[in-house]
XYZ file of C-alpha atoms in Angstrom:
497
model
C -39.602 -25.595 -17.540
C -36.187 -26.096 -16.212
C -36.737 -25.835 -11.917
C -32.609 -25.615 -11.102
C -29.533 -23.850 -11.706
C -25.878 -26.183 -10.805
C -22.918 -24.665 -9.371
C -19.535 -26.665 -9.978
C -17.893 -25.105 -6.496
C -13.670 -26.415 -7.645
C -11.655 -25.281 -4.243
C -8.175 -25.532 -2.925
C -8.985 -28.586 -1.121
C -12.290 -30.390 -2.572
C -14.809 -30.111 -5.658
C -18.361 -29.586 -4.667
C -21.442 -29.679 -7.325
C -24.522 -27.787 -5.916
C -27.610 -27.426 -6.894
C -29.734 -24.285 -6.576
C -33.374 -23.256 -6.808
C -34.878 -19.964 -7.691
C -34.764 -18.873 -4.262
C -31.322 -19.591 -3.835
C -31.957 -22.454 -2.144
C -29.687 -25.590 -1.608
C -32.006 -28.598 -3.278
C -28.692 -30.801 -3.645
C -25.084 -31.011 -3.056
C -21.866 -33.274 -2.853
C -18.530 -33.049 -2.170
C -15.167 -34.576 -2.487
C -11.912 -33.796 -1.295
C -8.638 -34.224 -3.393
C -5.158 -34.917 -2.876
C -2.552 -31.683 -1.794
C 1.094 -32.788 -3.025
C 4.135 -31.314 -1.735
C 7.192 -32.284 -3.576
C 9.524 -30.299 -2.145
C 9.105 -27.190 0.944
C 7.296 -24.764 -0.657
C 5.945 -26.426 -3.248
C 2.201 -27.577 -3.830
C 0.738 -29.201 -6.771
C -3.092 -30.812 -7.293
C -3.805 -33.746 -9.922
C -5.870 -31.926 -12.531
C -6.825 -35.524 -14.042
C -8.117 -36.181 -10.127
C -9.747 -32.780 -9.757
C -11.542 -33.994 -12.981
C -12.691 -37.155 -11.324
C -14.148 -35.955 -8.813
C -16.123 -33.142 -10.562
C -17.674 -35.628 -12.549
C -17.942 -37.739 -9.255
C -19.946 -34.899 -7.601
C -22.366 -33.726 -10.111
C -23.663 -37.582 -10.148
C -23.735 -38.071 -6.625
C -25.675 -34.392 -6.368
C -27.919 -35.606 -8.909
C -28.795 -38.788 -7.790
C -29.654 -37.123 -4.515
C -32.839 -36.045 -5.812
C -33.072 -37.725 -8.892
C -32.203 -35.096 -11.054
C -31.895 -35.245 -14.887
C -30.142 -32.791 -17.278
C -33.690 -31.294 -18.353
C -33.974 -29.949 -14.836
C -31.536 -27.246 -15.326
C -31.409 -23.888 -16.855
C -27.504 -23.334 -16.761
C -24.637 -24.633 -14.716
C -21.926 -22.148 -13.602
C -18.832 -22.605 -12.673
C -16.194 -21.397 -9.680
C -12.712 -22.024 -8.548
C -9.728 -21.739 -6.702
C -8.060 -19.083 -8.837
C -4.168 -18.664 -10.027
C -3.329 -22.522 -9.711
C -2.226 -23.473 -13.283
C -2.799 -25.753 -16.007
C -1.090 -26.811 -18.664
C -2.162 -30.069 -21.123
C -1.579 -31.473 -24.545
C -4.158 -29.492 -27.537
C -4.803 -32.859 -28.559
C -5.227 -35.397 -25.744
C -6.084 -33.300 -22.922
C -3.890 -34.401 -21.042
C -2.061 -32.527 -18.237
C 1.869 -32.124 -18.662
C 2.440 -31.794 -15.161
C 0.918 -31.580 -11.863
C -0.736 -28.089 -11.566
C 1.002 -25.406 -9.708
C -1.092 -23.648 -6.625
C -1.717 -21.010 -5.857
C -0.193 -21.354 -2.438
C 3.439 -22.786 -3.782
C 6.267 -20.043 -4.009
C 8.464 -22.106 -6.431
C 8.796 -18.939 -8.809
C 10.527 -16.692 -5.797
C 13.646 -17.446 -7.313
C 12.264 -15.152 -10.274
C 11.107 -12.389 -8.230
C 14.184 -10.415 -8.099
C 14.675 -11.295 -11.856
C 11.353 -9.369 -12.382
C 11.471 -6.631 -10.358
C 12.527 -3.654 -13.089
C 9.334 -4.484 -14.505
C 7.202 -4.532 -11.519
C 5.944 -1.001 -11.241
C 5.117 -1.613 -14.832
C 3.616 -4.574 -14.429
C 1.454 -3.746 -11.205
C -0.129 -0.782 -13.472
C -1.355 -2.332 -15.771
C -2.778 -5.333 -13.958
C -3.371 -3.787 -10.092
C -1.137 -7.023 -8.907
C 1.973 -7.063 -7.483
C 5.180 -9.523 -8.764
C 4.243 -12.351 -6.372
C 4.191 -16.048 -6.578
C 0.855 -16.012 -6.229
C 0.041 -15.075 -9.516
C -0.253 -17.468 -12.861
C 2.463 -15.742 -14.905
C 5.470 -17.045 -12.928
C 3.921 -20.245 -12.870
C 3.283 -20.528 -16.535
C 7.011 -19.434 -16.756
C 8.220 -22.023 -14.764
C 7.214 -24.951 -16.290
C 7.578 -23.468 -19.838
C 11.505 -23.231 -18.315
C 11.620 -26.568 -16.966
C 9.681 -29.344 -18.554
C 11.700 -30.714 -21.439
C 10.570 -29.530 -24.990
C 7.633 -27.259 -23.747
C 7.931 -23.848 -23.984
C 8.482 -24.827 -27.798
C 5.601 -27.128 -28.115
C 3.666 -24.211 -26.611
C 5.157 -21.831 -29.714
C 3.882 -24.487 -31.769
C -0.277 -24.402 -30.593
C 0.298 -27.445 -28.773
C -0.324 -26.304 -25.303
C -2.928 -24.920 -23.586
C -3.032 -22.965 -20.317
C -5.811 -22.548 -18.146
C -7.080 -21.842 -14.298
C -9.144 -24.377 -13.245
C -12.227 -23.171 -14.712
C -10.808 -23.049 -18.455
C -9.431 -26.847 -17.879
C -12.999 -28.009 -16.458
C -14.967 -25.267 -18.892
C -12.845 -27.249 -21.943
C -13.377 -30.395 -21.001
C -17.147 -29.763 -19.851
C -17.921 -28.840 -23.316
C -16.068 -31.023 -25.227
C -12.243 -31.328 -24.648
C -10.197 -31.800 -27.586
C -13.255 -32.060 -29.641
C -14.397 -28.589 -30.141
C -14.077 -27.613 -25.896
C -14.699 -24.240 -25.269
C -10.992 -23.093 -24.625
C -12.386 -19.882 -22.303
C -12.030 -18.063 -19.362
C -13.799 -15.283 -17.788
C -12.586 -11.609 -16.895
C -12.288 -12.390 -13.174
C -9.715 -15.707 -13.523
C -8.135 -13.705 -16.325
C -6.925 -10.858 -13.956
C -5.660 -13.268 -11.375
C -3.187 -14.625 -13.982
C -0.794 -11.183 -13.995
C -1.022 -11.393 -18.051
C -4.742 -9.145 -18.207
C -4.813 -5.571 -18.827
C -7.346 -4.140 -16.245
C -8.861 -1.313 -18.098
C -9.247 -3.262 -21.637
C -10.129 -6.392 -19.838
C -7.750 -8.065 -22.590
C -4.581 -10.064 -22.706
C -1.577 -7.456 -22.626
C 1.541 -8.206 -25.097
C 4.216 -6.023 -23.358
C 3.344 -7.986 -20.256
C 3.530 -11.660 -22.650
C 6.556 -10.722 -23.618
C 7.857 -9.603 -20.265
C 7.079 -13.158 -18.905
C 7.942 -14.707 -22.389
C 4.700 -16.524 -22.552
C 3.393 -17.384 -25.886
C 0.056 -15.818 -26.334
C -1.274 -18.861 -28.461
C -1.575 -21.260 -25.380
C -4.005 -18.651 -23.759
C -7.776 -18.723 -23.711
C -10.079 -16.542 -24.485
C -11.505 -13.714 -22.280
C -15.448 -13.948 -21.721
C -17.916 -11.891 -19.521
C -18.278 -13.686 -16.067
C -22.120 -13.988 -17.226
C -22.570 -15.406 -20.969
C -23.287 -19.148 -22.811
C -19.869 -20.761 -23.005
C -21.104 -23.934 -24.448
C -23.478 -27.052 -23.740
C -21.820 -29.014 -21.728
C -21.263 -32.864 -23.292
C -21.132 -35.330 -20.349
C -24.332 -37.752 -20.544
C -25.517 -36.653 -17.348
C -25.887 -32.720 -18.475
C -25.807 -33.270 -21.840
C -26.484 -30.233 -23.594
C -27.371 -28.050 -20.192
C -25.650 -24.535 -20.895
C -22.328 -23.535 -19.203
C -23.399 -19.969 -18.850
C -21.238 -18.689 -16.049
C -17.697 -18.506 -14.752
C -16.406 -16.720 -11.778
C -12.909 -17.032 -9.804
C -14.338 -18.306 -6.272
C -13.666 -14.769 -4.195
C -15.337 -12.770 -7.239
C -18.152 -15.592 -6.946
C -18.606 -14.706 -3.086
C -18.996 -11.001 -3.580
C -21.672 -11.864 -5.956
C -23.092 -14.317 -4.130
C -23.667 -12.094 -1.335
C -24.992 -9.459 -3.554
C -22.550 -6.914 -3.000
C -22.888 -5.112 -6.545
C -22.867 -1.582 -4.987
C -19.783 0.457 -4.412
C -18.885 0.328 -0.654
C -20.000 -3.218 -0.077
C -17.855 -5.836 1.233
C -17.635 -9.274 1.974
C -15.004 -11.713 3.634
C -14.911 -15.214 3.151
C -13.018 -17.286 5.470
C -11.666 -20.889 3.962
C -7.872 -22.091 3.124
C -6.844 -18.571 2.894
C -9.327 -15.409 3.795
C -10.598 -12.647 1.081
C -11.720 -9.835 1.690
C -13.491 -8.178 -1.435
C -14.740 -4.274 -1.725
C -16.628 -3.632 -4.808
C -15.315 -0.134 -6.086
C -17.851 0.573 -9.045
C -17.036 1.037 -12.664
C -13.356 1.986 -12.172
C -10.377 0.505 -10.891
C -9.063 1.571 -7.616
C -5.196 1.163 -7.741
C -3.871 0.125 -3.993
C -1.859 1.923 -2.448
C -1.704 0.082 1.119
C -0.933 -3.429 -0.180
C -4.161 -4.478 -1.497
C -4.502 -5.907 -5.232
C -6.702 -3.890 -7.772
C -9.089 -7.084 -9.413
C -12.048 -7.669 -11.708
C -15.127 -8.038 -9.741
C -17.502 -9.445 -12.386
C -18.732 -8.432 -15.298
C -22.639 -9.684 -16.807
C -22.825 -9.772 -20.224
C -22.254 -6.688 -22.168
C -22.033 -4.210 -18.830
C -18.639 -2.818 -17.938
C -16.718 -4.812 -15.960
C -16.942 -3.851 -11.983
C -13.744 -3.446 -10.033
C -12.804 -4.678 -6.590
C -9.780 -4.266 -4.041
C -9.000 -7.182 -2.238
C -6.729 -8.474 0.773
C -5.643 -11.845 0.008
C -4.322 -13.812 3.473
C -2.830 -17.073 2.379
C -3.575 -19.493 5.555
C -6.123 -18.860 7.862
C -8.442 -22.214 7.797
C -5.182 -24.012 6.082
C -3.251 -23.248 9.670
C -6.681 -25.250 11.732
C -6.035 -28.208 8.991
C -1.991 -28.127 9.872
C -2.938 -28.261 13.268
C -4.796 -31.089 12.272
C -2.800 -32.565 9.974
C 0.941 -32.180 10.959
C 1.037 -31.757 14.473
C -2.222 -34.196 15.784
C -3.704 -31.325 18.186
C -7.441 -32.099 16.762
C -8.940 -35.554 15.067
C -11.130 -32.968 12.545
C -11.171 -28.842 11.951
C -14.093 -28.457 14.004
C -12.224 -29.471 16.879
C -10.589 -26.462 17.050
C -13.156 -24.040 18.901
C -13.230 -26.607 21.169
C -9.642 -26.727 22.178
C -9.856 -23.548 21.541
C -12.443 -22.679 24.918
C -10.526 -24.255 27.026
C -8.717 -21.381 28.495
C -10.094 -17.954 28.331
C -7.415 -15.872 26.282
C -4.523 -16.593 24.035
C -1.949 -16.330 27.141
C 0.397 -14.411 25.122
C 0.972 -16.778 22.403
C 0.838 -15.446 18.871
C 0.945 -17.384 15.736
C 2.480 -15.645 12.752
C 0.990 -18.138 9.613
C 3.779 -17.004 7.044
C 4.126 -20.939 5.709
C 3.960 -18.889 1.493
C 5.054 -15.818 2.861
C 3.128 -12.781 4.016
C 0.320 -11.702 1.471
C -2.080 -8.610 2.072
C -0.559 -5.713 3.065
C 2.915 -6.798 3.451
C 3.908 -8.815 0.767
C 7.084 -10.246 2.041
C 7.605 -13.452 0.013
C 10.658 -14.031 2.096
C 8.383 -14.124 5.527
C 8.154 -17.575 7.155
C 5.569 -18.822 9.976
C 6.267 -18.248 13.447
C 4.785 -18.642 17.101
C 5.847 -15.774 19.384
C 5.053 -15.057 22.963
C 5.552 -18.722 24.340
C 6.261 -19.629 27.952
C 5.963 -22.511 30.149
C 2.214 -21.282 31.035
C 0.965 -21.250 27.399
C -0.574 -24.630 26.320
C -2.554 -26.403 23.508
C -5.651 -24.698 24.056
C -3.854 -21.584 24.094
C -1.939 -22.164 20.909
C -5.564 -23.134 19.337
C -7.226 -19.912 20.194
C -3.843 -17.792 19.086
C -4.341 -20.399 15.320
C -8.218 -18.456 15.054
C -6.797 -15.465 16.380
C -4.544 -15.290 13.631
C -7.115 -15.445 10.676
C -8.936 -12.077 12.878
C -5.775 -10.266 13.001
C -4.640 -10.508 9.242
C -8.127 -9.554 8.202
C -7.914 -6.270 10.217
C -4.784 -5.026 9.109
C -6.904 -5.645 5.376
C -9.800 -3.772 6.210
C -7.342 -1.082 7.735
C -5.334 -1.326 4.337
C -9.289 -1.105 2.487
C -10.558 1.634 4.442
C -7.030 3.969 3.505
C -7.334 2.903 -0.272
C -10.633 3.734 -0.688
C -11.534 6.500 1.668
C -14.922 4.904 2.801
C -15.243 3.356 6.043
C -16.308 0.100 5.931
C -19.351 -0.266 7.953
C -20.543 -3.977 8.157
C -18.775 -7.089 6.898
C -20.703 -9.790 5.336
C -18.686 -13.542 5.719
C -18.885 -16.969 4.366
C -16.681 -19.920 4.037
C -16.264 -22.793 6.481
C -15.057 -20.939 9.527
C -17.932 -19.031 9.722
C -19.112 -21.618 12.099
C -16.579 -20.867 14.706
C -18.968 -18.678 17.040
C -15.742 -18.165 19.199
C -14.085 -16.964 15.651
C -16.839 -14.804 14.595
C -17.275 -13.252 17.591
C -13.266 -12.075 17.904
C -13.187 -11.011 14.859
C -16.207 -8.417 15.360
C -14.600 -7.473 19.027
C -11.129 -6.773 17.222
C -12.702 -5.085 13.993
C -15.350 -2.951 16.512
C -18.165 -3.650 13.887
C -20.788 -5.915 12.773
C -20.253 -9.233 11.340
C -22.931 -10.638 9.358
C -24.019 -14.007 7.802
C -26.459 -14.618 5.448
C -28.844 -17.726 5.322
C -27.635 -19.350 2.277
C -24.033 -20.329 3.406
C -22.649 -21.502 0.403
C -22.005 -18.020 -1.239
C -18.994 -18.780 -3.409
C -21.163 -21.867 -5.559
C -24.471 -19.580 -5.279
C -22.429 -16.787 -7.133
C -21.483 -18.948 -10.177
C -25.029 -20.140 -10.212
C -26.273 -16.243 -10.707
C -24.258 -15.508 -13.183
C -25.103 -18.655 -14.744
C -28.655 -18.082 -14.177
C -28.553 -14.116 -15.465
C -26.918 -15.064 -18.651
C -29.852 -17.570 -19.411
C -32.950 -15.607 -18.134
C -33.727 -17.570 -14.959
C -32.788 -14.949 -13.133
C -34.348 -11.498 -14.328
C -31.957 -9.072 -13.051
C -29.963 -8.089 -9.743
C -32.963 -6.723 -8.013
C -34.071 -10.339 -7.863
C -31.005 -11.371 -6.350
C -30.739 -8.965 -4.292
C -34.244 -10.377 -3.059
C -32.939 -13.829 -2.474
C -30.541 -12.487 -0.160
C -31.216 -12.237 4.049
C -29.387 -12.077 7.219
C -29.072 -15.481 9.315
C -26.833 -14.281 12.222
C -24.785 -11.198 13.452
C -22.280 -11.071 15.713
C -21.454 -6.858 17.426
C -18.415 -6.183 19.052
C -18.298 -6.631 23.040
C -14.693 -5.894 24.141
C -13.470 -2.639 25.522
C -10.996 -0.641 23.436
C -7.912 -1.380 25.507
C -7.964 -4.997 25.021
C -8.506 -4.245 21.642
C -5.453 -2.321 20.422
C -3.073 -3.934 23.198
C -3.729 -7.703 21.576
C -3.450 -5.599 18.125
C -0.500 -4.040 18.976
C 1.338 -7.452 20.217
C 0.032 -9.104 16.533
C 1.975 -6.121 15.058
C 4.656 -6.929 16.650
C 4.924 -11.069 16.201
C 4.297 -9.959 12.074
C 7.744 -8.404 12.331
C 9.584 -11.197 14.013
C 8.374 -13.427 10.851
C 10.076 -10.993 7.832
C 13.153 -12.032 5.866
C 14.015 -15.499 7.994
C 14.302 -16.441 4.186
C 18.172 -14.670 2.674
């Protein structure tokens, strides 16, 4: 009998294959990052061909870990970085450009273009006109690569999110792939109607995309295909979730009420609102949540923050501060507040609630007292601010307080972090023992559609509480550090004309 269930875990910044047991426990895992290109300012692109490589790179270093062969697993699943598109050749596979991320605001130039259509629009799909979304993106490059937007007429093209380009090839590629995505990628991509769960041809023809490059829609829990490589040859592909949908299920939030933030590039913060969707009215998007097999889909508002652990790797990266991210607490304890500095990360623009596309990062608040360690700690401080003003935005939408927060990602393990972000919220933060939520979540739905897993009860089960951190500052402190954030937020709005 088949012992595991493997999670392909396809991020913003690296491709991780894990492997689960029926406990939910990590047996294996690997990891490698990829490239981030930036052509021009705003713009950011990933290899698809290299995000390839290195998913095939993973699941045989993961394997060989423990010696694994295909006949040890049940399923595999699959989760990703969602919006960032794809487009390649119907025939060859191959990529026709660079994919577009979901971070680069090429398409703002469109926005204004758009806008009549944007109440329209955010009806039917509970997202706002944004860069962030797929549609623009597929729009661009069907404007500006030569001769595509008519190869695309012609069934030449396909479009994906990550998970359709690696589901495709997984199973097959140009020889019989399963061209597919699942509800929860589909209603990051602006072109899904919420309520039918379906692609939506006033909003097709709004962007003037052709509908015949797009996949189709599956459950988030169901048998795509057998995947074809030699190393999983014939193991089911039984599960597909975009990676914040894949957290939420991961950390078994499938009642209405519960919540769960995960803290990585950007930070996501995910309410699951039942069997109807919830239509923000405080800046939040209205998403998919999951859906298993033939149940009704389950809704979700979420509050989307662009950079929060992408601001610790700038640090990193662009100005030297810190030789790796984890350097940051560090730096970060060497003085005992933020001295006044504030750091606004608007690099894409503000996201959740604001969405001001025309917002730029800023530090505010500087004197000749304030130094490194005080612009590290105002860097983490940043990531607890923006998620406030979300659960704020959450808690108006949806009437319900939200009582406890359940977290993941990489900064989790910033106790210094953590332990802000419960002071500023004033409630409990808590972590589960199985860290890597967003992978585990593809590997239950995997694992549902294919009987390993008998129901959610038994998830639920798997589930347990590692840490918690409970608010210890006094409510002064609290609004007066709030209030200043509010106030830095404004001095970052329309620096772009």
């Amino acid at each position: 009998m088949s012992t595991y269930i493997g999670a392909i875990d396809q991020g913003t910044t690296s491709t991780r294959f894990i492997v689960f047991d029926r406990s939910g426990r990590v047996v294996a895992s690997a990891q490698k990052e990829h490239e981030q290109i930036y052509p021009q300012p705003g713009w950011v692109e990933h290899d698809a061909e290299e995000i390839w490589r290195r998913t095939l790179q993973v699941i045989e270093e993961a394997m060989a870990e423990r010696a694994l062969r295909a006949k040890d697993f049940a399923a595999i699943g699959i989760t990703n970085q969602r919006e960032t598109t794809v487009l390649w050749d119907r025939k060859t596979g191959a990529p026709v450009a660079n994919a577009i991320v979901w971070q680069d605001t090429r398409t703002e130039q469109y926005l204004s273009q758009f806008a009549s259509s944007g109440a329209s629009v955010r009806r039917k799909t509970g997202l706002p006109l944004s860069t962030y979304f797929s549609s623009l993106k597929i729009h661009w490059l069907l404007d500006h690569m030569p001769s595509l937007r008519s190869r695309a007429v012609a069934g030449e093209i396909l479009f994906g999110t990550i998970d359709t380009f690696l589901a495709w090839r997984l199973t097959g590629g140009a020889y019989g792939g399963a061209h597919s995505t699942d509800v929860t990628n589909g209603s990051r991509t602006q072109l899904l109607n919420l309520r039918t769960c379906t692609w939506d041809d006033e909003l097709l023809q709004t962007f003037d995309i052709p509908k015949q490059i797009l996949p189709q829609i599956c459950p988030s829990s169901e048998q795509y295909g057998s995947v074809c490589l030699k190393a999983l040859d014939g193991v089911p592909l039984a599960g597909v979730l975009g990676d914040q949908q894949a957290a939420l299920v991961g950390q078994t939030c499938f009642r209405p009420g519960e919540a769960k933030n995960t803290y990585g590039t950007g930070c996501f913060l995910l309410l699951n609102t039942g069997t109807e969707p919830v239509l923000s009215k405080h800046g939040l998007l209205t998403t998919i949540a999951y859906q298993f097999g033939k149940e009704p889909p389950r809704y979700a508002l979420e509050g989307s923050v662009a950079i929060t652990g992408a601001l610790v790797q700038w640090m990193r990266d662009n100005l030297g501060m810190i030789q790796s991210s984890s350097d940051i607490e560090t730096l970060a304890r060497t003085v005992n507040d933020n001295g006044g500095v504030y750091f606004v990360p608007a690099f894409s623009g503000l996201f959740a609630p604001y969405w001001k596309a025309n917002a730029r990062g800023v530090i505010a608040g500087l004197t000749r007292y304030a130094n490194k360690g005080h612009l590290a700690r105002a860097v983490l401080e940043a990531t607890a601010f923006q998620t406030r003003e979300v659960v704020e935005a959450m808690e108006q939408d949806s009437g319900k307080p939200v009582a406890t927060v359940r977290v993941d990602g990489g900064m989790v393990a910033n106790d210094l972090l953590m332990q802000f972000q419960a002071d500023l919220l004033n409630r409990e933060i808590v972590l589960p023992h199985v860290k890597e939520t967003t992978a585990l979540g593809a590997a239950f739905a995997a694992g549902l559609a294919v009987g390993f897993f008998k129901d959610l009860d038994e998830l639920r089960a798997t589930w347990s509480i590692d840490r918690r951190w409970n608010p210890q500052m006094d409510s002064s402190k609290r609004e007066s550090l709030y209030g200043n954030w509010k106030k830095a937020v404004t001095r970052s709005m329309d620096w772009i004309e």
